[in-house]
Amino acid sequence: AITVFSPDGRLYQVEYAREAVKRGTTAVGIKAKDGVVLIVDKRVSSKLLEATSIEKIFKIDEHIGVASSGLVGDARALVDRARVECQINRVSYDEPIEVEALSKKLCDHMQTLTQYGGIRPYGTALLIAGVSDGECRLFETDPSGTLLEYKATGIGIGRPAVMKVLEEEYNPEAEIKDVIMLGLKALHSATEGKFDVDQVEIGVIGKERPVFAKMSREEVASFVGQFKP
């Protein structure tokens, strides 16, 4: 049962949910000095598939965006919940929710699903990027409800390769455009060079103008075109 610990103190269903994340597509999140960037590999599995129908980056509120890895349906359910939490905060307090507060609410919910029988943990992890009180924030959730804040991180199948690149080359003073190129380099390493403009999705929020937006195909193509392995 999900709520029963193994003799060595493990919850197997939570570990299996983490495996679902490890098999998911790679997502990268990086803080720049002037904003936060999310980059994902959409992994178009068939030539017949419309690449625009695959969504791995979501706008949650004006100032918050999310990238997911793992089970897409589970991610969508969490995204819907996050959007409702943002709306409740605006109606109740007449102000946007803080990025950390939203992240904690989502993780509290995810943790609850590890305690009761008859339900299962979410098989997804999220990178939550946003700006609160003029400060750039980047959080990572996992199926157990653990919440961690990062300067730069990755989730999904390519996480080890992404973290290697980020640990070697991350610069907290880099600007958004430089961070995007670093993210593409990390993603290139994680996918072993198998990515093109239709497989990359990029979301950005600036510190001065804290409005999260996904880049158009043309904007993504411009950065992918500049990238040299």
PDB file of C-alpha atoms in Angstrom, residues 133-210:
ATOM      1  CA  ASP A 133       8.766  41.804  -4.945  1.00  0.00           C
ATOM      2  CA  GLY A 134      11.371  42.456  -7.636  1.00  0.00           C
ATOM      3  CA  GLU A 135      13.175  39.173  -6.928  1.00  0.00           C
ATOM      4  CA  CYS A 136      13.605  36.326  -9.429  1.00  0.00           C
ATOM      5  CA  ARG A 137      12.570  32.928  -8.036  1.00  0.00           C
ATOM      6  CA  LEU A 138      12.971  29.383  -9.364  1.00  0.00           C
ATOM      7  CA  PHE A 139      11.542  26.381  -7.503  1.00  0.00           C
ATOM      8  CA  GLU A 140      11.520  22.654  -8.206  1.00  0.00           C
ATOM      9  CA  THR A 141       8.853  20.269  -6.910  1.00  0.00           C
ATOM     10  CA  ASP A 142       8.906  16.487  -6.885  1.00  0.00           C
ATOM     11  CA  PRO A 143       6.201  13.806  -6.362  1.00  0.00           C
ATOM     12  CA  SER A 144       6.923  13.534  -2.624  1.00  0.00           C
ATOM     13  CA  GLY A 145       6.027  17.200  -2.095  1.00  0.00           C
ATOM     14  CA  THR A 146       9.633  18.284  -1.601  1.00  0.00           C
ATOM     15  CA  LEU A 147      10.254  21.929  -2.523  1.00  0.00           C
ATOM     16  CA  LEU A 148      13.715  23.264  -3.378  1.00  0.00           C
ATOM     17  CA  GLU A 149      14.852  26.636  -4.714  1.00  0.00           C
ATOM     18  CA  TYR A 150      17.592  26.725  -7.353  1.00  0.00           C
ATOM     19  CA  LYS A 151      19.720  29.189  -9.285  1.00  0.00           C
ATOM     20  CA  ALA A 152      19.629  26.719 -12.181  1.00  0.00           C
ATOM     21  CA  THR A 153      18.342  23.157 -12.469  1.00  0.00           C
ATOM     22  CA  GLY A 154      16.900  20.487 -14.716  1.00  0.00           C
ATOM     23  CA  ILE A 155      14.285  17.732 -14.461  1.00  0.00           C
ATOM     24  CA  GLY A 156      13.451  14.738 -16.605  1.00  0.00           C
ATOM     25  CA  ILE A 157      15.470  12.103 -18.388  1.00  0.00           C
ATOM     26  CA  GLY A 158      18.325  14.477 -19.236  1.00  0.00           C
ATOM     27  CA  ARG A 159      18.820  15.896 -15.732  1.00  0.00           C
ATOM     28  CA  PRO A 160      22.350  14.462 -15.160  1.00  0.00           C
ATOM     29  CA  ALA A 161      23.672  15.949 -18.424  1.00  0.00           C
ATOM     30  CA  VAL A 162      21.899  19.270 -17.792  1.00  0.00           C
ATOM     31  CA  MET A 163      23.265  19.601 -14.246  1.00  0.00           C
ATOM     32  CA  LYS A 164      26.797  18.862 -15.445  1.00  0.00           C
ATOM     33  CA  VAL A 165      26.655  21.742 -17.953  1.00  0.00           C
ATOM     34  CA  LEU A 166      24.979  24.133 -15.493  1.00  0.00           C
ATOM     35  CA  GLU A 167      27.404  23.389 -12.650  1.00  0.00           C
ATOM     36  CA  GLU A 168      30.356  24.071 -14.951  1.00  0.00           C
ATOM     37  CA  GLU A 169      29.077  27.165 -16.755  1.00  0.00           C
ATOM     38  CA  TYR A 170      26.337  28.916 -14.766  1.00  0.00           C
ATOM     39  CA  ASN A 171      26.997  32.596 -14.101  1.00  0.00           C
ATOM     40  CA  PRO A 172      24.534  34.442 -11.812  1.00  0.00           C
ATOM     41  CA  GLU A 173      25.453  37.753 -13.494  1.00  0.00           C
ATOM     42  CA  ALA A 174      24.458  36.544 -16.975  1.00  0.00           C
ATOM     43  CA  GLU A 175      21.576  38.248 -18.776  1.00  0.00           C
ATOM     44  CA  ILE A 176      18.463  36.530 -20.138  1.00  0.00           C
ATOM     45  CA  LYS A 177      19.796  36.149 -23.694  1.00  0.00           C
ATOM     46  CA  ASP A 178      23.008  34.504 -22.412  1.00  0.00           C
ATOM     47  CA  VAL A 179      21.072  32.246 -20.063  1.00  0.00           C
ATOM     48  CA  ILE A 180      18.895  31.075 -22.969  1.00  0.00           C
ATOM     49  CA  MET A 181      22.023  30.061 -24.884  1.00  0.00           C
ATOM     50  CA  LEU A 182      23.313  28.206 -21.795  1.00  0.00           C
ATOM     51  CA  GLY A 183      19.951  26.460 -21.464  1.00  0.00           C
ATOM     52  CA  LEU A 184      20.081  25.401 -25.111  1.00  0.00           C
ATOM     53  CA  LYS A 185      23.593  24.059 -24.569  1.00  0.00           C
ATOM     54  CA  ALA A 186      22.390  22.043 -21.564  1.00  0.00           C
ATOM     55  CA  LEU A 187      19.393  20.747 -23.529  1.00  0.00           C
ATOM     56  CA  HIS A 188      21.638  19.914 -26.492  1.00  0.00           C
ATOM     57  CA  SER A 189      23.835  17.867 -24.165  1.00  0.00           C
ATOM     58  CA  ALA A 190      20.814  16.122 -22.622  1.00  0.00           C
ATOM     59  CA  THR A 191      19.281  15.199 -25.990  1.00  0.00           C
ATOM     60  CA  GLU A 192      22.638  14.255 -27.547  1.00  0.00           C
ATOM     61  CA  GLY A 193      22.174  16.958 -30.167  1.00  0.00           C
ATOM     62  CA  LYS A 194      18.759  15.738 -31.298  1.00  0.00           C
ATOM     63  CA  PHE A 195      16.738  18.922 -31.143  1.00  0.00           C
ATOM     64  CA  ASP A 196      15.426  21.497 -33.568  1.00  0.00           C
ATOM     65  CA  VAL A 197      13.188  24.541 -33.400  1.00  0.00           C
ATOM     66  CA  ASP A 198       9.966  22.476 -33.345  1.00  0.00           C
ATOM     67  CA  GLN A 199      11.157  20.467 -30.343  1.00  0.00           C
ATOM     68  CA  VAL A 200      12.194  23.403 -28.162  1.00  0.00           C
ATOM     69  CA  GLU A 201       9.823  25.547 -26.109  1.00  0.00           C
ATOM     70  CA  ILE A 202      11.046  28.616 -24.207  1.00  0.00           C
ATOM     71  CA  GLY A 203       9.306  30.711 -21.566  1.00  0.00           C
ATOM     72  CA  VAL A 204      10.740  33.934 -20.104  1.00  0.00           C
ATOM     73  CA  ILE A 205       9.909  36.426 -17.373  1.00  0.00           C
ATOM     74  CA  GLY A 206      11.864  39.646 -16.881  1.00  0.00           C
ATOM     75  CA  LYS A 207      12.697  41.326 -13.578  1.00  0.00           C
ATOM     76  CA  GLU A 208      11.849  44.848 -14.762  1.00  0.00           C
ATOM     77  CA  ARG A 209       8.688  43.749 -16.571  1.00  0.00           C
ATOM     78  CA  PRO A 210       7.461  40.719 -14.617  1.00  0.00           C
TER      79      PRO A 210
END
